[in-house]
CSV table of C-alpha atoms and ligand atoms in Angstrom, one decimal:
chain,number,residue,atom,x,y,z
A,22,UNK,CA,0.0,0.0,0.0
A,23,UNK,CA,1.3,3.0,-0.9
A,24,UNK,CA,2.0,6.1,1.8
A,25,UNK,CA,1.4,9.6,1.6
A,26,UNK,CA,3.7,12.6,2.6
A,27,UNK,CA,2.0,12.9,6.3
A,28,UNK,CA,3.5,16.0,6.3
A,29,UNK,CA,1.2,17.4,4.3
A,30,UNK,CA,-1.5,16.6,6.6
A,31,UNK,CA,0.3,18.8,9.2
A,32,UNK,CA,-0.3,21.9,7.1
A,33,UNK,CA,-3.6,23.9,9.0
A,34,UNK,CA,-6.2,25.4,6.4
A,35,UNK,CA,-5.7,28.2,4.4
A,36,UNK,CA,-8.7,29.8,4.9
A,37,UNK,CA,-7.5,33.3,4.2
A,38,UNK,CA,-8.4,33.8,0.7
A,39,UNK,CA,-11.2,31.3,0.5
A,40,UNK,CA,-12.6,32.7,4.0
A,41,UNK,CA,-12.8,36.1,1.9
A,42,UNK,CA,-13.8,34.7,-1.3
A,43,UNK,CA,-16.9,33.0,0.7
A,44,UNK,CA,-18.0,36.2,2.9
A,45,UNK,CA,-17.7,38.6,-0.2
A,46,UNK,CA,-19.9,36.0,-2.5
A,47,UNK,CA,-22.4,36.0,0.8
A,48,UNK,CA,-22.3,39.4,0.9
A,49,UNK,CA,-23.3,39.7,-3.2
A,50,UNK,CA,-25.5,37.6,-2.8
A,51,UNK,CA,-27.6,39.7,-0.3
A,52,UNK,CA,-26.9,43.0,-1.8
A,53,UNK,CA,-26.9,42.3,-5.8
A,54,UNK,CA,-26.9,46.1,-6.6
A,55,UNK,CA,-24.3,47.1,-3.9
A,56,UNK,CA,-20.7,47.7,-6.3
A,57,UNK,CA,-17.7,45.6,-4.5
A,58,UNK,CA,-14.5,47.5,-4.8
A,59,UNK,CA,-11.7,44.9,-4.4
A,60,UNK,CA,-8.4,45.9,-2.5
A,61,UNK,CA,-7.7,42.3,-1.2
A,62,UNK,CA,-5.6,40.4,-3.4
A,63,UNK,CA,-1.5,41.2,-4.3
A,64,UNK,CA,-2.3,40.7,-8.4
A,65,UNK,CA,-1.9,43.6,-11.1
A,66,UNK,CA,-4.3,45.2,-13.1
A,67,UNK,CA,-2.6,46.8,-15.8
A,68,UNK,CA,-2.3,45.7,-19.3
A,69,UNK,CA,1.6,44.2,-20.6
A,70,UNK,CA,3.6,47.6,-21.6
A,71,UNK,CA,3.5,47.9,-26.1
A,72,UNK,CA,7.7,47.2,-25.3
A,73,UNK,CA,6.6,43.7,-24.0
A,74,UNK,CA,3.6,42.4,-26.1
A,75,UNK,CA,6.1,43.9,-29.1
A,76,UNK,CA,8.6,41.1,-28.0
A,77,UNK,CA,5.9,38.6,-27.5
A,78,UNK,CA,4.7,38.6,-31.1
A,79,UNK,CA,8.1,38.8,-32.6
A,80,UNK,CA,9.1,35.5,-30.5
A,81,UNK,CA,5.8,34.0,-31.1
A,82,UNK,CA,6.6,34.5,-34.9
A,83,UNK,CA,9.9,33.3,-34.6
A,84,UNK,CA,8.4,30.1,-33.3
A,85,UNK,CA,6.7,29.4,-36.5
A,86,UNK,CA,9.4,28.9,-38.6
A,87,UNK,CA,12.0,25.9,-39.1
A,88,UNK,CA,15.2,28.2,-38.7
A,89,UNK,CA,14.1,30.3,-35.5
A,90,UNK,CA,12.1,27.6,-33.4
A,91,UNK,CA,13.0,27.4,-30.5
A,92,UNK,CA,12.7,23.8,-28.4
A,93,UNK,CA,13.6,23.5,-24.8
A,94,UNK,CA,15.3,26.2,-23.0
A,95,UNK,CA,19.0,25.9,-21.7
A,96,UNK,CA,18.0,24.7,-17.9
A,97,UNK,CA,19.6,27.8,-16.7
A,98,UNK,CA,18.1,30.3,-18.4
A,99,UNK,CA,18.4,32.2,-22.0
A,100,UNK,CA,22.2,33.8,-22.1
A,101,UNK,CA,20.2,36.9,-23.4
A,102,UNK,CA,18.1,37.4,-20.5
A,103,UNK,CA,20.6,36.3,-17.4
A,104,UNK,CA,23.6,38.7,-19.0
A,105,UNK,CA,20.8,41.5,-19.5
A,106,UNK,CA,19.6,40.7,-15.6
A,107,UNK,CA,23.1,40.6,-14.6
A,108,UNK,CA,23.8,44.5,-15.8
A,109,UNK,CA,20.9,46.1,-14.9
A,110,UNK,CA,20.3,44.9,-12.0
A,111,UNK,CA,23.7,44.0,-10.2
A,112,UNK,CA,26.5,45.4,-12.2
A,113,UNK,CA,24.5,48.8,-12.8
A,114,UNK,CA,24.2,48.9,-9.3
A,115,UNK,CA,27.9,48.1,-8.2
A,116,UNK,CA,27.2,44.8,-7.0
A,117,UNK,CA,29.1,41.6,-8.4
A,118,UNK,CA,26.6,39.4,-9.7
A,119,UNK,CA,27.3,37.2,-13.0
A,120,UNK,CA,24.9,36.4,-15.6
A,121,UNK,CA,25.8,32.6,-14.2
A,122,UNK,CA,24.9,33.0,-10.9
A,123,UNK,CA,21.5,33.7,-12.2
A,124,UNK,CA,18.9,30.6,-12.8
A,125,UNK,CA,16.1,31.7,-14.8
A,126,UNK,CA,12.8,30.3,-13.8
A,127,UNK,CA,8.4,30.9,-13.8
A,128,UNK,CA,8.0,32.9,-10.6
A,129,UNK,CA,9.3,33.5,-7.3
A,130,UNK,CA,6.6,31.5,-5.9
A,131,UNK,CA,7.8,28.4,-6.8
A,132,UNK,CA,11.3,29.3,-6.6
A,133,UNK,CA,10.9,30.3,-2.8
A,134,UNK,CA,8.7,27.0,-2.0
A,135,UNK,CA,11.7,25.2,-4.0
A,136,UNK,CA,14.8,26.8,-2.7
A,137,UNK,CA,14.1,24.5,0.9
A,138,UNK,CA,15.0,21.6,-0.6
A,139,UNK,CA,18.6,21.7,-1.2
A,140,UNK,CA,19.0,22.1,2.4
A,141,UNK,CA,19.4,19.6,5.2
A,142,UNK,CA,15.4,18.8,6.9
A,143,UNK,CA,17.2,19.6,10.2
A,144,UNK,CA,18.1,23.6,9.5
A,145,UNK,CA,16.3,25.5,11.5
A,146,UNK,CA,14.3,28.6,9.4
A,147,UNK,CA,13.3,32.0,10.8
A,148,UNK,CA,10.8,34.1,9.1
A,149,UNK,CA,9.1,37.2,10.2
A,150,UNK,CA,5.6,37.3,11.2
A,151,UNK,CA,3.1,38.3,9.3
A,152,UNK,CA,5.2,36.8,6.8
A,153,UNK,CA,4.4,35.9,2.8
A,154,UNK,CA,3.0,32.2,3.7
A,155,UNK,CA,4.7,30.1,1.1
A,156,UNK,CA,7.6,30.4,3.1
A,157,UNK,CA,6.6,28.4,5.9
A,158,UNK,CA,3.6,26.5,4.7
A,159,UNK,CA,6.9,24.7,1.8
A,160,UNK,CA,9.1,24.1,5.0
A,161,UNK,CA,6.0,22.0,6.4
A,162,UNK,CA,6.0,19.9,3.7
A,163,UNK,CA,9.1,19.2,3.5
A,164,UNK,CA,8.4,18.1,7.9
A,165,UNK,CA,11.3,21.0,9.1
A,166,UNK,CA,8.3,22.8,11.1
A,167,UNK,CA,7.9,20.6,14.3
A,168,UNK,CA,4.3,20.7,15.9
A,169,UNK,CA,1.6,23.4,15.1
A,170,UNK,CA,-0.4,25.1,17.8
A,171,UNK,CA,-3.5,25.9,16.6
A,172,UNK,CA,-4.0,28.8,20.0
A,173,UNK,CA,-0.6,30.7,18.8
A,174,UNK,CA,-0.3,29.7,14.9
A,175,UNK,CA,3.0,29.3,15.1
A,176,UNK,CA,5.2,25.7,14.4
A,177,UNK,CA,7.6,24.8,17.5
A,178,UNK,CA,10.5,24.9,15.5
A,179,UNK,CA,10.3,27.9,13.5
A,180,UNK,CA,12.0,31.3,15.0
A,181,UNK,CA,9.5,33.8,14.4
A,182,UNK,CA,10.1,37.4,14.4
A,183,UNK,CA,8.0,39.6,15.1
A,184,UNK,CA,7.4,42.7,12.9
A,185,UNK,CA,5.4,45.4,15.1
A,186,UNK,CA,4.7,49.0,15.3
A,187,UNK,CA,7.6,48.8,18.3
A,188,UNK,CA,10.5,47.9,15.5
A,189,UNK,CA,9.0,49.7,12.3
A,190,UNK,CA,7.7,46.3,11.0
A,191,UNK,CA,11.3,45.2,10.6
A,192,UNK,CA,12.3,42.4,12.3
A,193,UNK,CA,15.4,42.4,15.0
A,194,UNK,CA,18.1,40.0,14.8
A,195,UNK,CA,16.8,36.7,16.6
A,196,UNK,CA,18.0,35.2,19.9
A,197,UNK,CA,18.6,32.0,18.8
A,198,UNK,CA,20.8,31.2,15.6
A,199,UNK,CA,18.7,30.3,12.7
A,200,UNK,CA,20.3,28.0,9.6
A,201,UNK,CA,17.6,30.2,7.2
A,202,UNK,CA,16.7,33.0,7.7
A,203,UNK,CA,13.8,34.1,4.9
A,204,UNK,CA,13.8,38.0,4.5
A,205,UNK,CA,11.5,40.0,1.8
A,206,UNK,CA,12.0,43.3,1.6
A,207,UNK,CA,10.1,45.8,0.7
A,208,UNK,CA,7.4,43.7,2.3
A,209,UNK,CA,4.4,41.7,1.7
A,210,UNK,CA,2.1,42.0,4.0
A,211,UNK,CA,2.9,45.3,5.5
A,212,UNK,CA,5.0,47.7,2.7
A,213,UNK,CA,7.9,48.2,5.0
A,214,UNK,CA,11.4,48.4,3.8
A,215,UNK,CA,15.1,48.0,5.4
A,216,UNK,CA,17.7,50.3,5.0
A,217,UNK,CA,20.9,49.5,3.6
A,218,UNK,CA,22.6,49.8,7.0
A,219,UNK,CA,20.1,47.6,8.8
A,220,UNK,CA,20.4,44.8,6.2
A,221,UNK,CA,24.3,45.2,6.3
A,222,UNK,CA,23.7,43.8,10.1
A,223,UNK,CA,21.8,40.9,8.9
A,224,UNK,CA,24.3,40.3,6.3
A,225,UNK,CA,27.0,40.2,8.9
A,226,UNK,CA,24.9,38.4,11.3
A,227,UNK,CA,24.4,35.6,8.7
A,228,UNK,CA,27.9,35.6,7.9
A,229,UNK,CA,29.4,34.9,11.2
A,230,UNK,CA,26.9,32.7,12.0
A,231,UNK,CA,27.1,30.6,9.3
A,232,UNK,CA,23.5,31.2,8.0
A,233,UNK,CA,22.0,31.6,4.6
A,234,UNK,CA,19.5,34.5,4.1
A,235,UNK,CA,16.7,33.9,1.2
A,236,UNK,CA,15.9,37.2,0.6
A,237,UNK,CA,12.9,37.8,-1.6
A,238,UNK,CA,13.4,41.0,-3.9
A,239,UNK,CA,9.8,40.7,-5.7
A,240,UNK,CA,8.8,44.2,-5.2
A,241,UNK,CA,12.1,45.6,-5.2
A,242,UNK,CA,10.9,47.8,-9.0
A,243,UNK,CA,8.4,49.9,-6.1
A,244,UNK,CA,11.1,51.3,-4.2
A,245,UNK,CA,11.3,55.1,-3.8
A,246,UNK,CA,13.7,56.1,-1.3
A,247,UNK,CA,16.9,56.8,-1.2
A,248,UNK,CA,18.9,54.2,0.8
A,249,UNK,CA,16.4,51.3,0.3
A,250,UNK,CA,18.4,48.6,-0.7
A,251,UNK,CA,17.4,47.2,-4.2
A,252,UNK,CA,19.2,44.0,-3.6
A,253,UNK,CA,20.7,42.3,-0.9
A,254,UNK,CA,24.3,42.5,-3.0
A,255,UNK,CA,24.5,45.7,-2.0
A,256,UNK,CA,25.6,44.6,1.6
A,257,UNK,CA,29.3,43.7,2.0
A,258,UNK,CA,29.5,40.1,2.2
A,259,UNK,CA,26.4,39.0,0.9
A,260,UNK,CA,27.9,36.4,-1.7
A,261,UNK,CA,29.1,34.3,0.9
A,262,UNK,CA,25.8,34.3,3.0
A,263,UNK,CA,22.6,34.9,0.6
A,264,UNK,CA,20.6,34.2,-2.0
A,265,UNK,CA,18.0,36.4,-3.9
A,266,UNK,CA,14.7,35.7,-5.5
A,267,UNK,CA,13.0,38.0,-8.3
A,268,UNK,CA,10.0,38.2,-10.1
A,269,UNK,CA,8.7,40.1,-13.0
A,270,UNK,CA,4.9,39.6,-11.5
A,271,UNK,CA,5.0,43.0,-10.1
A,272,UNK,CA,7.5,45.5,-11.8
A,273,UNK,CA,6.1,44.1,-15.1
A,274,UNK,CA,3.0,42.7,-14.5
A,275,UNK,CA,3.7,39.1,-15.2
A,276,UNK,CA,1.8,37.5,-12.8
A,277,UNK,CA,0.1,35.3,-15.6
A,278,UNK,CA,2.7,35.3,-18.3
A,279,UNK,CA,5.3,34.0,-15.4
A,280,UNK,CA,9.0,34.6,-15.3
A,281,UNK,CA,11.1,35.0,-12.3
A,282,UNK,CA,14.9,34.5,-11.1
A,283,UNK,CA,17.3,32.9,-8.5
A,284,UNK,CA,20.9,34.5,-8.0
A,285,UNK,CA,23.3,32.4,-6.3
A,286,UNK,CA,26.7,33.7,-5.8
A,287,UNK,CA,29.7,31.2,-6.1
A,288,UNK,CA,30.8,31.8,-3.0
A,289,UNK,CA,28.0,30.9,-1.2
A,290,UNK,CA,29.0,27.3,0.2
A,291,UNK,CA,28.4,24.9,3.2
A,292,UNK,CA,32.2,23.0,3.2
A,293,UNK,CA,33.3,22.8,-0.2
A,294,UNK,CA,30.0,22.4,-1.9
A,295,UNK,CA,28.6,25.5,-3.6
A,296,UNK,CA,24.7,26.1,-3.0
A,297,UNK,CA,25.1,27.1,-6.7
A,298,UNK,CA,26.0,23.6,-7.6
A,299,UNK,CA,23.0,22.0,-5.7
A,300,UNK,CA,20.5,24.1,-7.4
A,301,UNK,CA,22.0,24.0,-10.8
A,302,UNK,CA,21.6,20.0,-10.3
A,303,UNK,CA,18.1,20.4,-8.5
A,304,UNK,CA,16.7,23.0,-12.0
A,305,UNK,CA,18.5,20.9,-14.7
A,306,UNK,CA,16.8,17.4,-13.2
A,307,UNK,CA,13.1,18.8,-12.0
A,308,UNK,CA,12.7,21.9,-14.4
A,309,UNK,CA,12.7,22.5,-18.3
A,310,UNK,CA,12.7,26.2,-18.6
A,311,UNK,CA,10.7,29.6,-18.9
A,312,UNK,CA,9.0,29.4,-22.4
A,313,UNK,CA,11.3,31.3,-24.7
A,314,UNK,CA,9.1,33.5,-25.9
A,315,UNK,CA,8.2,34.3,-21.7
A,316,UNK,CA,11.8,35.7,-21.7
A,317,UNK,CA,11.9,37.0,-24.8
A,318,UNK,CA,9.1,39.2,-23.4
A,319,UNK,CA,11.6,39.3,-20.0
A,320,UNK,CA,14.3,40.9,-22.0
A,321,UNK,CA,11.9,43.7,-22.9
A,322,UNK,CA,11.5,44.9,-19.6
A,323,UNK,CA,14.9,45.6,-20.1
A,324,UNK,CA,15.1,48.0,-23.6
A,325,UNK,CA,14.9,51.9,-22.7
A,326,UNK,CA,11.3,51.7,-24.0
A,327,UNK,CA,10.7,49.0,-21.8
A,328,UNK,CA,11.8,50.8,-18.8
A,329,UNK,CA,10.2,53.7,-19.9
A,330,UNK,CA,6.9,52.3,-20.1
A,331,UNK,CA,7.4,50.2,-16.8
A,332,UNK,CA,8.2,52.9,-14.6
A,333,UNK,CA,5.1,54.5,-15.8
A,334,UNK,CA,3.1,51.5,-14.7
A,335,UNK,CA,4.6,51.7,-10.9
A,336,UNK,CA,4.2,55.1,-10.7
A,337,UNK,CA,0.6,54.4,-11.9
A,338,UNK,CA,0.2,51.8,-8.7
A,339,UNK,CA,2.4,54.1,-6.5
A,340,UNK,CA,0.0,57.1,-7.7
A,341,UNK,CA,-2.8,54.7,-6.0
A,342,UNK,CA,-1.0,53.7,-3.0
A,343,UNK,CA,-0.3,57.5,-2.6
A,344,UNK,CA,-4.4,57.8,-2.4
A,345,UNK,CA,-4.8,55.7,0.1
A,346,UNK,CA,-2.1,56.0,2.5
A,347,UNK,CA,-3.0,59.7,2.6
A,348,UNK,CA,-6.8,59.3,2.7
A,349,UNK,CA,-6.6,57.0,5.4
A,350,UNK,CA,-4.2,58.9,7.3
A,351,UNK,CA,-6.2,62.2,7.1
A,352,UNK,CA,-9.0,60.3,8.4
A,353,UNK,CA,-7.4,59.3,11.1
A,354,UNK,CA,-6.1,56.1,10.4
A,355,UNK,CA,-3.0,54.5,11.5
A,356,UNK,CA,-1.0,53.6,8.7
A,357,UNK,CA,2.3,52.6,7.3
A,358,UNK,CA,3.6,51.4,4.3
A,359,UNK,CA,2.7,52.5,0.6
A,360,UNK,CA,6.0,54.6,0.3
A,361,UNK,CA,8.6,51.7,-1.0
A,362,UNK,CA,5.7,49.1,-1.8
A,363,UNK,CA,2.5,48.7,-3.1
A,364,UNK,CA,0.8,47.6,0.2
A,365,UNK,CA,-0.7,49.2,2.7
A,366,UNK,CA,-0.7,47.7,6.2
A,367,UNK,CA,-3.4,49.7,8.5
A,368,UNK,CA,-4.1,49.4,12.4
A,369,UNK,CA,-7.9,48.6,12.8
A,370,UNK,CA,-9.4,51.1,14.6
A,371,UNK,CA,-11.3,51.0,18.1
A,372,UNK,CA,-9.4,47.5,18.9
A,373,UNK,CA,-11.6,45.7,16.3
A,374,UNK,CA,-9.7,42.5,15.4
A,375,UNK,CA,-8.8,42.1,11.6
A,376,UNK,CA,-11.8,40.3,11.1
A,377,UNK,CA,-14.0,42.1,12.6
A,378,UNK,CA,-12.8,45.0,10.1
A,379,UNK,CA,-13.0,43.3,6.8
A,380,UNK,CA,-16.5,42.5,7.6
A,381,UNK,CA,-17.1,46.2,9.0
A,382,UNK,CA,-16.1,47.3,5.5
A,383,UNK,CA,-17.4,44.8,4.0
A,384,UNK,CA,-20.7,45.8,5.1
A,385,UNK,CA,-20.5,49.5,5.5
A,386,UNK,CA,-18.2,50.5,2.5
A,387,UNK,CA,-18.2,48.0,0.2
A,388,UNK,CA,-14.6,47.3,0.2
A,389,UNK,CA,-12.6,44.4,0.5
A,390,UNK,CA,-9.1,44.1,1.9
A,391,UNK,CA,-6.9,41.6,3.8
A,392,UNK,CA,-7.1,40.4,7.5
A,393,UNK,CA,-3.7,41.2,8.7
A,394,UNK,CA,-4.1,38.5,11.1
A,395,UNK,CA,-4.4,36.0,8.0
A,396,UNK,CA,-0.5,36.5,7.7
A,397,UNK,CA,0.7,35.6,10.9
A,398,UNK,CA,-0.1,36.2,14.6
A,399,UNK,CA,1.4,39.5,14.8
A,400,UNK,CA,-0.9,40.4,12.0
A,401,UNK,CA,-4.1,40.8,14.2
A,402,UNK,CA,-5.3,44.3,15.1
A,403,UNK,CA,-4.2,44.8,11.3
A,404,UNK,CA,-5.5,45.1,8.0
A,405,UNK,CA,-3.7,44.9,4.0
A,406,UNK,CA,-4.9,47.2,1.2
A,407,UNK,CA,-3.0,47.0,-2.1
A,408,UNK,CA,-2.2,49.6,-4.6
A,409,UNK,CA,-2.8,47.2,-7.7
A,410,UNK,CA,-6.7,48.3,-8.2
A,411,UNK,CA,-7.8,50.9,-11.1
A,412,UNK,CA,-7.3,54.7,-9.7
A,413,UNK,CA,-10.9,55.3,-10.4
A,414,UNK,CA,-11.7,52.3,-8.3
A,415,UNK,CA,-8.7,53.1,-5.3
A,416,UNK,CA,-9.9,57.1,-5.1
A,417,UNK,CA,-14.0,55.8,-4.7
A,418,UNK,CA,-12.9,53.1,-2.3
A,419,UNK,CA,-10.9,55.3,0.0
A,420,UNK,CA,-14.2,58.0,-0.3
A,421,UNK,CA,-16.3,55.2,1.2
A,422,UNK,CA,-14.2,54.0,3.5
A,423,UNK,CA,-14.0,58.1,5.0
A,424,UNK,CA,-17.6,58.1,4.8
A,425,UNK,CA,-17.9,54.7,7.0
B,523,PLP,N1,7.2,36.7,-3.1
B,523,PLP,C1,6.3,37.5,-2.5
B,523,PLP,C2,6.7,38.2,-1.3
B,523,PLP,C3,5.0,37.8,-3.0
B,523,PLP,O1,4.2,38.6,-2.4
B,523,PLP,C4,4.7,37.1,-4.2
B,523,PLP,C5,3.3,37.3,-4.8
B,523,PLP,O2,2.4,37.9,-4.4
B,523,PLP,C6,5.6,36.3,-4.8
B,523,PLP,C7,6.8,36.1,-4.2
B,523,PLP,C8,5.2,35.5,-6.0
B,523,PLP,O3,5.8,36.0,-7.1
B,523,PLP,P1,5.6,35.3,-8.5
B,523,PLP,O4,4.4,35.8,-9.2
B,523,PLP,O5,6.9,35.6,-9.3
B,523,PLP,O6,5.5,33.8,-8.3
C-alpha cells in the first residue's frame, strides 16, 4: 500500500483567501446592486507595456518557422536574459553578480517554495511574522516545522520574528541562531522596507553565524527612497551568506505570463560544496525552462522603451497607494507602508480584530481588503490594502471607507 507525505496533513487550512472569497460572494449575494471594490488580493491590473507584447509577437513568430524555433530552454536560463539581468540589475548597481549566478525560472513562488529543498530537513528557518506564507507552509512539507499550535499559529520549531509597530515592521536579529533566515524586503504583507545599514547587520549576522539568508526581492521595482536597498548584494559580504529571489509579476506585470529568477553567488558554500552547484543539479533534473518566448518578453523589460513604459506603470500603482495612505491617514487612520511598496498595512481602529474590520467594511463601505491577522499572529489588530486596483476604483474606495 502506498503512503502519503504525512507532512502534508500537518499543514492547518488556508482559509484566508477562501474565508474572503466565501463572505464577499455571501455578501453579493444579499446585496446584488451594492458595487464591490476589491483591494484584497496582491495581483496587477494593468495591461503588458507595447515594449513587452512587441517582444511577444516577434518570438511567437519566430516560433513558427524551421530556422528560428525554439525547443527546450538551456536549464539555466536564456544567455540573453541572465547577461541582461546581470547589468541592470547588479552590475549597474555596483554589485558583483554574473549572468551565471542567475537561474532563470516561472515565478518566485515556486522558486521560494523550491529553494528548501537543497537544504538539510534539520536547518532551523526563521521568518518574520506576518510573513508571505509560502515560506513556511513549503518548509512544512518538506516536515522542518515541528508541531503546530492551533491557540498561537505558530510551528515549534520555527524562529518567528515579530514585525510590530515597536521595531517599524522590521524584524530584529533573533535570539537563537537560525540556519535560514527568509527576508523579503520591501514587504508583503505590511510595505515596509530595510535600510541599507540595517540589512548590512543581517548580512553580517548571517555571515558569522554561518546562516544563509533567502531574501525575496519581488517588489524591489516599487522602491522610492533613497537608501532602500534594491538588492541584498548591495551589503558587503552577501555572496558568501545569501541568496536572492526575483520576479517580473509585479515590476512588469507578469503574474500570468510568469518569469522569475534565482541568483546564487559562487561563493556561497556549506564545506566545499557550492549552493550554486545543488540548485543548478536540482533546476537541470526537475525543471525544463521559462517558455522562450516568456523571456523574450523578460528581456523587454529591459530595452529603454521597456523601462520607460514600466516605470510608468509603478508610478501608476504608486500614484494609488499614494491615495490611500493619505486618505486614510487624514481620516485618522493608522498607517504605514505604501511609500517603498504597493501595500498598505493599517491598524484597525477601536481594537476591532482584523476580522472584525473586513466584515465592518465589507458591510459598511463595500470594500474588500486583507485580515492582517491571516499572515501571521502578529498580524491581528491589522489590516492589508493593495495599490494594484484601477485609480478610479482606489480614489472611490478610500471615499467610502472616510464616509464609513
Ligand atoms: N514573493 C512575495 C513576497 C510575493 O508577495 C509574491 C506574490 O504575491 C511572490 C513572491 C510570487 O511571485 P511570482 O508571481 O513571481 O511567483
Amino acid at each position: 500500500m502506498f503512503k502519503i507525505n504525512e507532512d502534508y496533513l500537518k499543514l492547518p487550512g488556508s482559509y484566508l483567501f477562501s474565508n474572503i472569497a466565501k463572505k464577499v460572494a455571501a455578501f453579493q449575494e444579499q446585496n446584488p446592486k451594492k458595487q464591490i471594490i476589491r483591494l484584497g488580493i496582491g495581483d496587477v491590473t494593468q495591461p503588458l507595456a507595447p515594449a513587452i507584447i512587441e517582444s511577444l509577437h516577434r518570438s511567437v513568430d519566430e516560433m513558427g518557422h524551421a530556422e528560428t524555433f525554439h525547443g527546450y530552454a538551456p536549464d539555466l536560463g536564456y544567455e540573453f536574459l541572465r547577461s541582461v539581468m546581470a547589468k541592470e540589475d547588479y552590475q549597474s548597481r555596483g554589485c558583483e553578480i554574473r549572468a551565471d549566478e542567475i537561474f532563470i525560472s516561472d515565478g518566485a513562488k515556486c522558486d521560494s517554495g523550491n529553494i528548501q529543498e537543497i537544504f538539510a530537513k534539520n536547518n532551523r528557518i526563521a521568518v518574520c511574522d506576518p510573513v508571505y506564507p509560502v515560506y513556511v507552509d513549503t518548509n512544512v512539507m518538506a516536515g522542518r516545522t515541528g508541531i503546530y499550535d492551533p491557540d498561537s499559529q505558530t510551528w515549534s520549531d520555527v524562529i518567528y520574528m515579530p514585525c510590530t509597530e515597536e521595531n517599524g515592521f522590521a524584524p530584529s536579529l533573533p535570539d537563537q541562531v537560525p540556519d535560514i533566515i527568509y527576508l523579503c524586503f520591501p514587504n508583503n504583507p505590511t510595505g515596509a522596507t530595510i535600510s541599507r545599514e540595517a540589512l548590512q547587520e543581517w548580512v553580517d549576522y548571517a555571515n558569522r553565524n554561518g546562516s544563509v539568508i533567502i531574501y525575496d526581492a519581488a517588489y524591489e521595482a516599487y522602491i522610492s527612497e533613497e537608501g532602500v536597498p534594491h538588492t541584498i548584494y548591495e551589503c558587503q559580504g552577501a555572496r558568501t551568506c545569501a541568496i536572492e529571489l526575483r520576479s517580473f509579476s509585479k515590476n512588469a506585470g507578469f503574474t500570468g505570463v510568469r518569469l522569475g529568477a534565482t541568483v546564487i553567488p559562487k561563493e556561497l558554500k556549506c564545506g566545499d560544496t557550492t549552493l550554486h552547484s545543488l540548485w543548478a543539479r536540482r533546476h537541470g533534473t526537475k525543471y525544463n525552462g521559462a517558455p522562450y518566448i516568456v523571456q523574450r518578453a523578460g528581456e523587454a523589460v529591459y530595452s529603454p522603451e521597456g523601462k520607460e513604459q514600466l516605470k510608468k506603470q509603478v508610478a501608476y500603482y504608486m500614484n494609488n497607494a499614494s491615495v490611500i495612505e493619505t486618505g486614510l491617514r487624514e481620516a485618522g487612520y493608522q498607517v504605514s507602508g505604501g511609500v517603498n511598496a504597493p501595500y498598505i498595512w493599517l491598524k484597525t481602529p477601536q481594537g476591532m480584530t482584523s476580522w472584525e474590520f473586513f466584515d465592518f467594511l465589507l458591510e459598511k463601505a463595500n470594500v474588500v481588503g486583507t485580515p492582517g491577522s491571516g499572515f501571521g499572529p502578529s498580524g491581528e489588530g491589522y489590516f492589508r490594502l493593495t495599490a494594484f486596483g484601477s485609480y478610479e476604483n482606489t480614489v472611490e474606495a478610500i471615499k467610502r471607507i472616510r464616509q464609513a
